[in-house]
Structure formats: structure tokens, C-alpha cells
Amino acid sequence: MQHHRPIAGRLAQVLDVMAKNFLEEVARRLVAGVSRTLTLEGIEMGLDSNVSQFNYFGNHGGAVAAMATDNASVTANQTNSAAAEELKTILEDLKKSTSDLDADRQQAALETIEAMKEALSDAQPKPSIIKTIMNSLKGFNDCSSFATHVAALATFVSTHFPGTLG
């Protein structure tokens, strides 16, 4: 019986080492996965070490500038009721001008305008979505009054969301 005790003790040590190595491997993979996810999220937000993001939002007498690099995180909130009213007016004028479009295209134009309204209401509008919707609006080019209001919307977006369309 004493002969088996050293083997059992050694087996327990081997199992402890194997369990420790297994847990370290799991922890390494977990940390790597979390790090990869955070890096991808940072790249999507423009905050990774290879990209810096500079946003400038002006508002008739005041401005907010935010710059994020490496592991920095910036949150900037600005309320500009004048811009909100201007956007509301532009979108309402754009909706009214859909009546000048061909009857079969009016509904599609209204839906596209509503999509733009929703996209611009986000705290951080995604440039790819704004650009796609703007290109769709430009596709309704059979009416000059509608095209004029689309141009006004493009000017507004370029002014208040720099870099979104370019």
C-alpha cells in the first residue's frame, strides 16, 4: 500500500499542473478574445492606435472639439436647437417637394427621407448609412424642387456632421 502512495501523490501533482495549464490557456484565450473585440470596436469608432479622430461641431458662437487617440475615450454632447430646427425645416420642405415627383416614386422618397431623419437623430450617426441614404435621395432627380431640397440637406449634413459625406 505504501508503494502506491508516491504514485498517487505524483498523479495528483500532475493533475494539478494540467488543471493549472488548462485554466491559464482558457484565461489567455478569454483575454485575447476580449482584447480583439475591444480593438475591433475601437477601430470602428476610430479610436485605435493607428487612427485618430477629430470632430468639430460648431454652433453659432460656441464649439466643441474632441480628439481621441490610442486608448483614449471621448464623449462630447452638444445641444444646438438652431441646428435641430434647421434640420426639421429642411426635412419638412423635402417631404413637401415629394408631391412634385412621379406618383410611383413618392412613397419611396418619403421612406428614404424618414430613414435620413432617423439616421440623423442618432447621437453618433454612422457615415456609411448617411452616405447611402443621401445617394438614394440624389437618385430622385426628376424634379428640380426636390433636388434643391436634397442639396440643402447635403449642405446641412456637410456643415453639422463634417466628414460624413466625404
Short mmCIF file of N, CA, C and O in Angstrom, two decimals, residues 20-121:
data_model
loop_
_atom_site.label_atom_id
_atom_site.label_comp_id
_atom_site.label_asym_id
_atom_site.label_seq_id
_atom_site.Cartn_x
_atom_site.Cartn_y
_atom_site.Cartn_z
N LYS A 20 -4.02 23.61 -13.94
CA LYS A 20 -3.50 24.99 -13.95
C LYS A 20 -3.20 25.44 -15.38
O LYS A 20 -3.57 26.53 -15.79
N ASN A 21 -2.53 24.59 -16.16
CA ASN A 21 -2.22 24.92 -17.55
C ASN A 21 -3.50 25.11 -18.37
O ASN A 21 -3.58 26.00 -19.21
N PHE A 22 -4.47 24.23 -18.13
CA PHE A 22 -5.74 24.36 -18.84
C PHE A 22 -6.41 25.69 -18.51
O PHE A 22 -6.86 26.41 -19.41
N LEU A 23 -6.48 26.05 -17.24
CA LEU A 23 -7.11 27.31 -16.84
C LEU A 23 -6.35 28.52 -17.37
O LEU A 23 -6.96 29.52 -17.77
N GLU A 24 -5.02 28.43 -17.40
CA GLU A 24 -4.23 29.53 -17.96
C GLU A 24 -4.52 29.68 -19.45
O GLU A 24 -4.63 30.79 -19.95
N GLU A 25 -4.67 28.56 -20.16
CA GLU A 25 -4.97 28.61 -21.59
C GLU A 25 -6.35 29.22 -21.82
O GLU A 25 -6.54 30.06 -22.70
N VAL A 26 -7.33 28.83 -21.00
CA VAL A 26 -8.67 29.39 -21.10
C VAL A 26 -8.63 30.89 -20.82
O VAL A 26 -9.22 31.69 -21.55
N ALA A 27 -7.91 31.28 -19.77
CA ALA A 27 -7.80 32.70 -19.42
C ALA A 27 -7.12 33.48 -20.53
O ALA A 27 -7.54 34.59 -20.89
N ARG A 28 -6.05 32.91 -21.11
CA ARG A 28 -5.35 33.57 -22.22
C ARG A 28 -6.28 33.79 -23.41
O ARG A 28 -6.31 34.86 -24.00
N ARG A 29 -7.05 32.76 -23.75
CA ARG A 29 -7.98 32.88 -24.88
C ARG A 29 -9.09 33.88 -24.59
O ARG A 29 -9.49 34.65 -25.46
N LEU A 30 -9.57 33.89 -23.36
CA LEU A 30 -10.60 34.84 -22.97
C LEU A 30 -10.08 36.26 -23.06
O LEU A 30 -10.72 37.14 -23.65
N VAL A 31 -8.90 36.50 -22.52
CA VAL A 31 -8.30 37.84 -22.57
C VAL A 31 -8.04 38.25 -24.02
O VAL A 31 -8.31 39.38 -24.42
N ALA A 32 -7.53 37.31 -24.83
CA ALA A 32 -7.26 37.61 -26.24
C ALA A 32 -8.56 37.95 -26.97
O ALA A 32 -8.61 38.88 -27.77
N GLY A 33 -9.63 37.20 -26.68
CA GLY A 33 -10.93 37.46 -27.32
C GLY A 33 -11.49 38.81 -26.92
O GLY A 33 -11.99 39.55 -27.77
N VAL A 34 -11.42 39.13 -25.64
CA VAL A 34 -11.91 40.43 -25.17
C VAL A 34 -11.08 41.54 -25.79
O VAL A 34 -11.61 42.55 -26.27
N SER A 35 -9.77 41.36 -25.81
CA SER A 35 -8.88 42.38 -26.39
C SER A 35 -9.18 42.58 -27.87
O SER A 35 -9.25 43.72 -28.35
N ARG A 36 -9.38 41.48 -28.60
CA ARG A 36 -9.68 41.56 -30.03
C ARG A 36 -11.01 42.29 -30.26
O ARG A 36 -11.12 43.16 -31.12
N THR A 37 -12.02 41.96 -29.44
CA THR A 37 -13.32 42.62 -29.56
C THR A 37 -13.22 44.11 -29.28
O THR A 37 -13.76 44.93 -30.01
N LEU A 38 -12.49 44.47 -28.23
CA LEU A 38 -12.33 45.89 -27.90
C LEU A 38 -11.54 46.62 -28.97
O LEU A 38 -11.84 47.77 -29.30
N THR A 39 -10.54 45.96 -29.54
CA THR A 39 -9.76 46.58 -30.61
C THR A 39 -10.63 46.83 -31.83
O THR A 39 -10.60 47.92 -32.42
N LEU A 40 -11.43 45.83 -32.21
CA LEU A 40 -12.32 46.00 -33.37
C LEU A 40 -13.34 47.10 -33.12
O LEU A 40 -13.64 47.90 -34.01
N GLU A 41 -13.87 47.15 -31.91
CA GLU A 41 -14.82 48.20 -31.55
C GLU A 41 -14.14 49.56 -31.62
O GLU A 41 -14.70 50.54 -32.12
N GLY A 42 -12.90 49.64 -31.14
CA GLY A 42 -12.14 50.88 -31.20
C GLY A 42 -11.86 51.32 -32.62
O GLY A 42 -11.96 52.49 -32.95
N ILE A 43 -11.53 50.36 -33.48
CA ILE A 43 -11.29 50.69 -34.89
C ILE A 43 -12.56 51.21 -35.52
O ILE A 43 -12.54 52.21 -36.24
N GLU A 44 -13.70 50.56 -35.23
CA GLU A 44 -14.97 51.00 -35.78
C GLU A 44 -15.30 52.42 -35.32
O GLU A 44 -15.84 53.21 -36.07
N MET A 45 -14.93 52.74 -34.09
CA MET A 45 -15.19 54.07 -33.55
C MET A 45 -14.08 55.05 -33.91
O MET A 45 -14.18 56.24 -33.62
N GLY A 46 -13.00 54.56 -34.52
CA GLY A 46 -11.89 55.44 -34.88
C GLY A 46 -10.97 55.73 -33.71
O GLY A 46 -10.33 56.77 -33.67
N LEU A 47 -10.87 54.81 -32.75
CA LEU A 47 -10.08 55.09 -31.55
C LEU A 47 -8.87 54.18 -31.40
O LEU A 47 -8.25 54.18 -30.36
N ASP A 48 -8.51 53.41 -32.43
CA ASP A 48 -7.36 52.54 -32.26
C ASP A 48 -6.07 53.33 -32.40
O ASP A 48 -6.05 54.50 -32.74
N SER A 49 -4.94 52.69 -32.13
CA SER A 49 -3.67 53.41 -32.09
C SER A 49 -3.23 53.90 -33.46
O SER A 49 -2.39 54.79 -33.56
N ASN A 50 -3.74 53.34 -34.54
CA ASN A 50 -3.35 53.77 -35.87
C ASN A 50 -4.25 54.87 -36.43
O ASN A 50 -3.99 55.39 -37.49
N VAL A 51 -5.31 55.16 -35.74
CA VAL A 51 -6.27 56.12 -36.23
C VAL A 51 -6.54 57.14 -35.16
O VAL A 51 -6.66 56.81 -34.00
N SER A 52 -6.60 58.38 -35.54
CA SER A 52 -7.07 59.38 -34.59
C SER A 52 -8.30 60.03 -35.20
O SER A 52 -8.45 60.09 -36.42
N GLN A 53 -9.16 60.48 -34.37
CA GLN A 53 -10.41 61.05 -34.83
C GLN A 53 -10.55 62.44 -34.26
O GLN A 53 -10.35 62.64 -33.07
N PHE A 54 -10.86 63.37 -35.11
CA PHE A 54 -11.05 64.74 -34.66
C PHE A 54 -12.39 65.21 -35.20
O PHE A 54 -12.61 65.23 -36.39
N ASN A 55 -13.28 65.54 -34.30
CA ASN A 55 -14.60 66.01 -34.69
C ASN A 55 -14.75 67.45 -34.24
O ASN A 55 -14.42 67.78 -33.11
N TYR A 56 -15.27 68.26 -35.10
CA TYR A 56 -15.52 69.66 -34.76
C TYR A 56 -16.98 69.95 -35.05
O TYR A 56 -17.46 69.75 -36.14
N PHE A 57 -17.69 70.39 -34.03
CA PHE A 57 -19.09 70.74 -34.19
C PHE A 57 -19.26 72.19 -33.80
O PHE A 57 -19.10 72.54 -32.64
N GLY A 58 -19.53 73.04 -34.74
CA GLY A 58 -19.69 74.46 -34.45
C GLY A 58 -21.15 74.80 -34.22
O GLY A 58 -22.03 74.12 -34.71
N ASN A 59 -21.40 75.87 -33.45
CA ASN A 59 -22.79 76.25 -33.21
C ASN A 59 -22.94 77.74 -32.97
O ASN A 59 -23.19 78.17 -31.86
N HIS A 60 -22.82 78.54 -33.94
CA HIS A 60 -23.09 79.97 -33.86
C HIS A 60 -22.64 80.59 -32.54
O HIS A 60 -23.44 81.01 -31.73
N GLY A 61 -21.37 80.63 -32.27
CA GLY A 61 -20.88 81.29 -31.07
C GLY A 61 -20.19 80.38 -30.09
O GLY A 61 -19.53 80.83 -29.18
N GLY A 62 -20.26 79.10 -30.25
CA GLY A 62 -19.57 78.16 -29.38
C GLY A 62 -19.16 76.96 -30.19
O GLY A 62 -19.64 76.76 -31.28
N ALA A 63 -18.25 76.17 -29.67
CA ALA A 63 -17.80 75.00 -30.41
C ALA A 63 -17.31 73.94 -29.44
O ALA A 63 -16.91 74.25 -28.33
N VAL A 64 -17.35 72.72 -29.90
CA VAL A 64 -16.81 71.61 -29.14
C VAL A 64 -15.83 70.90 -30.06
O VAL A 64 -16.15 70.61 -31.21
N ALA A 65 -14.63 70.64 -29.56
CA ALA A 65 -13.66 69.88 -30.33
C ALA A 65 -13.28 68.67 -29.50
O ALA A 65 -13.08 68.78 -28.29
N ALA A 66 -13.20 67.51 -30.14
CA ALA A 66 -12.85 66.29 -29.42
C ALA A 66 -11.86 65.51 -30.25
O ALA A 66 -12.03 65.36 -31.45
N MET A 67 -10.81 65.04 -29.60
CA MET A 67 -9.81 64.23 -30.29
C MET A 67 -9.51 63.00 -29.46
O MET A 67 -9.29 63.11 -28.26
N ALA A 68 -9.50 61.85 -30.10
CA ALA A 68 -9.23 60.60 -29.38
C ALA A 68 -8.13 59.84 -30.11
O ALA A 68 -8.17 59.69 -31.32
N THR A 69 -7.12 59.38 -29.37
CA THR A 69 -6.07 58.55 -29.94
C THR A 69 -5.75 57.44 -28.97
O THR A 69 -6.08 57.52 -27.78
N ASP A 70 -5.11 56.40 -29.45
CA ASP A 70 -4.71 55.25 -28.66
C ASP A 70 -5.86 54.73 -27.81
O ASP A 70 -6.90 54.41 -28.33
N ASN A 71 -5.69 54.69 -26.51
CA ASN A 71 -6.70 54.11 -25.63
C ASN A 71 -7.64 55.15 -25.05
O ASN A 71 -8.33 54.89 -24.08
N ALA A 72 -7.64 56.34 -25.61
CA ALA A 72 -8.47 57.41 -25.07
C ALA A 72 -9.92 57.21 -25.46
O ALA A 72 -10.24 56.57 -26.46
N SER A 73 -10.79 57.77 -24.68
CA SER A 73 -12.21 57.74 -24.96
C SER A 73 -12.76 59.13 -24.74
O SER A 73 -12.47 59.76 -23.72
N VAL A 74 -13.52 59.62 -25.68
CA VAL A 74 -14.06 60.97 -25.57
C VAL A 74 -15.56 60.90 -25.77
O VAL A 74 -16.04 60.28 -26.71
N THR A 75 -16.27 61.55 -24.90
CA THR A 75 -17.71 61.71 -25.06
C THR A 75 -18.00 63.19 -25.04
O THR A 75 -17.65 63.89 -24.09
N ALA A 76 -18.61 63.68 -26.09
CA ALA A 76 -18.94 65.10 -26.15
C ALA A 76 -20.39 65.23 -26.55
O ALA A 76 -20.82 64.66 -27.55
N ASN A 77 -21.14 65.95 -25.77
CA ASN A 77 -22.54 66.19 -26.07
C ASN A 77 -22.73 67.68 -26.29
O ASN A 77 -22.22 68.48 -25.51
N GLN A 78 -23.46 68.02 -27.30
CA GLN A 78 -23.73 69.41 -27.56
C GLN A 78 -25.16 69.54 -28.05
O GLN A 78 -25.60 68.78 -28.90
N THR A 79 -25.85 70.47 -27.48
CA THR A 79 -27.22 70.73 -27.91
C THR A 79 -27.22 71.99 -28.72
O THR A 79 -26.73 73.02 -28.29
N ASN A 80 -27.76 71.89 -29.89
CA ASN A 80 -27.83 73.04 -30.76
C ASN A 80 -29.24 73.10 -31.32
O ASN A 80 -29.55 72.50 -32.34
N SER A 81 -30.12 73.80 -30.64
CA SER A 81 -31.52 73.82 -31.05
C SER A 81 -31.70 74.51 -32.40
O SER A 81 -32.61 74.17 -33.14
N ALA A 82 -30.84 75.46 -32.71
CA ALA A 82 -30.94 76.13 -34.01
C ALA A 82 -30.72 75.11 -35.13
O ALA A 82 -31.43 75.10 -36.13
N ALA A 83 -29.72 74.25 -34.97
CA ALA A 83 -29.44 73.23 -35.98
C ALA A 83 -30.59 72.22 -36.06
O ALA A 83 -30.95 71.78 -37.14
N ALA A 84 -31.15 71.85 -34.93
CA ALA A 84 -32.27 70.91 -34.91
C ALA A 84 -33.47 71.49 -35.64
O ALA A 84 -34.13 70.79 -36.42
N GLU A 85 -33.74 72.75 -35.42
CA GLU A 85 -34.85 73.41 -36.11
C GLU A 85 -34.58 73.52 -37.61
O GLU A 85 -35.47 73.33 -38.43
N GLU A 86 -33.33 73.83 -37.95
CA GLU A 86 -32.96 73.93 -39.36
C GLU A 86 -33.13 72.58 -40.06
O GLU A 86 -33.69 72.52 -41.16
N LEU A 87 -32.70 71.50 -39.40
CA LEU A 87 -32.85 70.17 -39.98
C LEU A 87 -34.32 69.82 -40.14
O LEU A 87 -34.74 69.29 -41.17
N LYS A 88 -35.11 70.12 -39.13
CA LYS A 88 -36.55 69.85 -39.19
C LYS A 88 -37.18 70.57 -40.38
O LYS A 88 -37.97 69.98 -41.13
N THR A 89 -36.82 71.82 -40.56
CA THR A 89 -37.35 72.61 -41.69
C THR A 89 -36.93 72.02 -43.02
O THR A 89 -37.76 71.88 -43.94
N ILE A 90 -35.66 71.65 -43.14
CA ILE A 90 -35.16 71.07 -44.40
C ILE A 90 -35.90 69.77 -44.71
O ILE A 90 -36.34 69.56 -45.86
N LEU A 91 -36.07 68.92 -43.71
CA LEU A 91 -36.75 67.64 -43.95
C LEU A 91 -38.23 67.85 -44.29
O LEU A 91 -38.78 67.14 -45.14
N GLU A 92 -38.89 68.81 -43.64
CA GLU A 92 -40.29 69.09 -43.96
C GLU A 92 -40.42 69.62 -45.39
O GLU A 92 -41.33 69.22 -46.12
N ASP A 93 -39.53 70.53 -45.79
CA ASP A 93 -39.55 71.05 -47.16
C ASP A 93 -39.29 69.92 -48.17
O ASP A 93 -39.91 69.88 -49.23
N LEU A 94 -38.39 69.03 -47.81
CA LEU A 94 -38.08 67.90 -48.68
C LEU A 94 -39.31 66.99 -48.82
O LEU A 94 -39.65 66.56 -49.93
N LYS A 95 -40.01 66.75 -47.71
CA LYS A 95 -41.24 65.93 -47.76
C LYS A 95 -42.30 66.59 -48.64
O LYS A 95 -42.95 65.92 -49.44
N LYS A 96 -42.47 67.90 -48.48
CA LYS A 96 -43.47 68.61 -49.29
C LYS A 96 -43.14 68.52 -50.77
O LYS A 96 -44.04 68.41 -51.62
N SER A 97 -41.86 68.58 -51.11
CA SER A 97 -41.47 68.57 -52.53
C SER A 97 -41.62 67.18 -53.17
O SER A 97 -41.52 67.07 -54.39
N THR A 98 -41.89 66.15 -52.37
CA THR A 98 -42.12 64.83 -52.97
C THR A 98 -43.39 64.81 -53.82
O THR A 98 -43.52 63.98 -54.71
N SER A 99 -44.29 65.75 -53.56
CA SER A 99 -45.52 65.79 -54.37
C SER A 99 -45.22 66.13 -55.83
O SER A 99 -46.03 65.87 -56.71
N ASP A 100 -44.05 66.70 -56.09
CA ASP A 100 -43.65 67.02 -57.47
C ASP A 100 -43.02 65.83 -58.19
O ASP A 100 -42.78 65.90 -59.39
N LEU A 101 -42.77 64.76 -57.46
CA LEU A 101 -42.19 63.57 -58.08
C LEU A 101 -43.28 62.73 -58.75
O LEU A 101 -44.46 62.92 -58.49
N ASP A 102 -42.83 61.77 -59.58
CA ASP A 102 -43.79 60.84 -60.18
C ASP A 102 -44.52 60.11 -59.06
O ASP A 102 -43.94 59.79 -58.02
N ALA A 103 -45.80 59.83 -59.28
CA ALA A 103 -46.65 59.22 -58.26
C ALA A 103 -46.08 57.89 -57.74
O ALA A 103 -46.14 57.61 -56.54
N ASP A 104 -45.49 57.09 -58.62
CA ASP A 104 -44.97 55.80 -58.20
C ASP A 104 -43.67 55.91 -57.39
O ASP A 104 -43.26 54.96 -56.74
N ARG A 105 -43.04 57.07 -57.38
CA ARG A 105 -41.78 57.25 -56.65
C ARG A 105 -41.96 58.06 -55.36
O ARG A 105 -41.03 58.14 -54.56
N GLN A 106 -43.12 58.63 -55.16
CA GLN A 106 -43.35 59.47 -53.98
C GLN A 106 -43.19 58.70 -52.68
O GLN A 106 -42.53 59.18 -51.75
N GLN A 107 -43.77 57.52 -52.59
CA GLN A 107 -43.70 56.74 -51.35
C GLN A 107 -42.27 56.34 -51.04
O GLN A 107 -41.83 56.41 -49.90
N ALA A 108 -41.53 55.93 -52.06
CA ALA A 108 -40.13 55.55 -51.85
C ALA A 108 -39.31 56.75 -51.35
O ALA A 108 -38.46 56.61 -50.46
N ALA A 109 -39.58 57.92 -51.91
CA ALA A 109 -38.88 59.12 -51.49
C ALA A 109 -39.21 59.47 -50.04
O ALA A 109 -38.32 59.81 -49.25
N LEU A 110 -40.49 59.36 -49.68
CA LEU A 110 -40.89 59.64 -48.29
C LEU A 110 -40.22 58.67 -47.31
O LEU A 110 -39.79 59.07 -46.22
N GLU A 111 -40.15 57.42 -47.69
CA GLU A 111 -39.50 56.42 -46.83
C GLU A 111 -38.01 56.71 -46.67
O GLU A 111 -37.43 56.56 -45.59
N THR A 112 -37.37 57.15 -47.75
CA THR A 112 -35.95 57.49 -47.71
C THR A 112 -35.72 58.71 -46.82
O THR A 112 -34.75 58.76 -46.05
N ILE A 113 -36.60 59.70 -46.91
CA ILE A 113 -36.49 60.89 -46.06
C ILE A 113 -36.65 60.50 -44.60
O ILE A 113 -35.92 60.98 -43.73
N GLU A 114 -37.59 59.62 -44.33
CA GLU A 114 -37.80 59.16 -42.94
C GLU A 114 -36.57 58.41 -42.43
O GLU A 114 -36.18 58.55 -41.27
N ALA A 115 -35.95 57.63 -43.30
CA ALA A 115 -34.72 56.91 -42.91
C ALA A 115 -33.61 57.90 -42.58
O ALA A 115 -32.85 57.72 -41.62
N MET A 116 -33.51 58.98 -43.36
CA MET A 116 -32.49 60.01 -43.10
C MET A 116 -32.78 60.69 -41.76
O MET A 116 -31.86 60.94 -40.98
N LYS A 117 -34.03 60.98 -41.50
CA LYS A 117 -34.41 61.62 -40.23
C LYS A 117 -33.99 60.75 -39.05
O LYS A 117 -33.42 61.23 -38.08
N GLU A 118 -34.25 59.45 -39.16
CA GLU A 118 -33.88 58.52 -38.09
C GLU A 118 -32.37 58.42 -37.95
O GLU A 118 -31.84 58.42 -36.84
N ALA A 119 -31.66 58.36 -39.07
CA ALA A 119 -30.20 58.23 -39.04
C ALA A 119 -29.56 59.46 -38.40
O ALA A 119 -28.62 59.34 -37.62
N LEU A 120 -30.08 60.64 -38.72
CA LEU A 120 -29.51 61.87 -38.17
C LEU A 120 -29.93 62.12 -36.72
O LEU A 120 -29.35 62.97 -36.04
N SER A 121 -30.93 61.39 -36.24
CA SER A 121 -31.35 61.57 -34.85
C SER A 121 -30.47 60.78 -33.88
O SER A 121 -30.53 61.00 -32.68
#
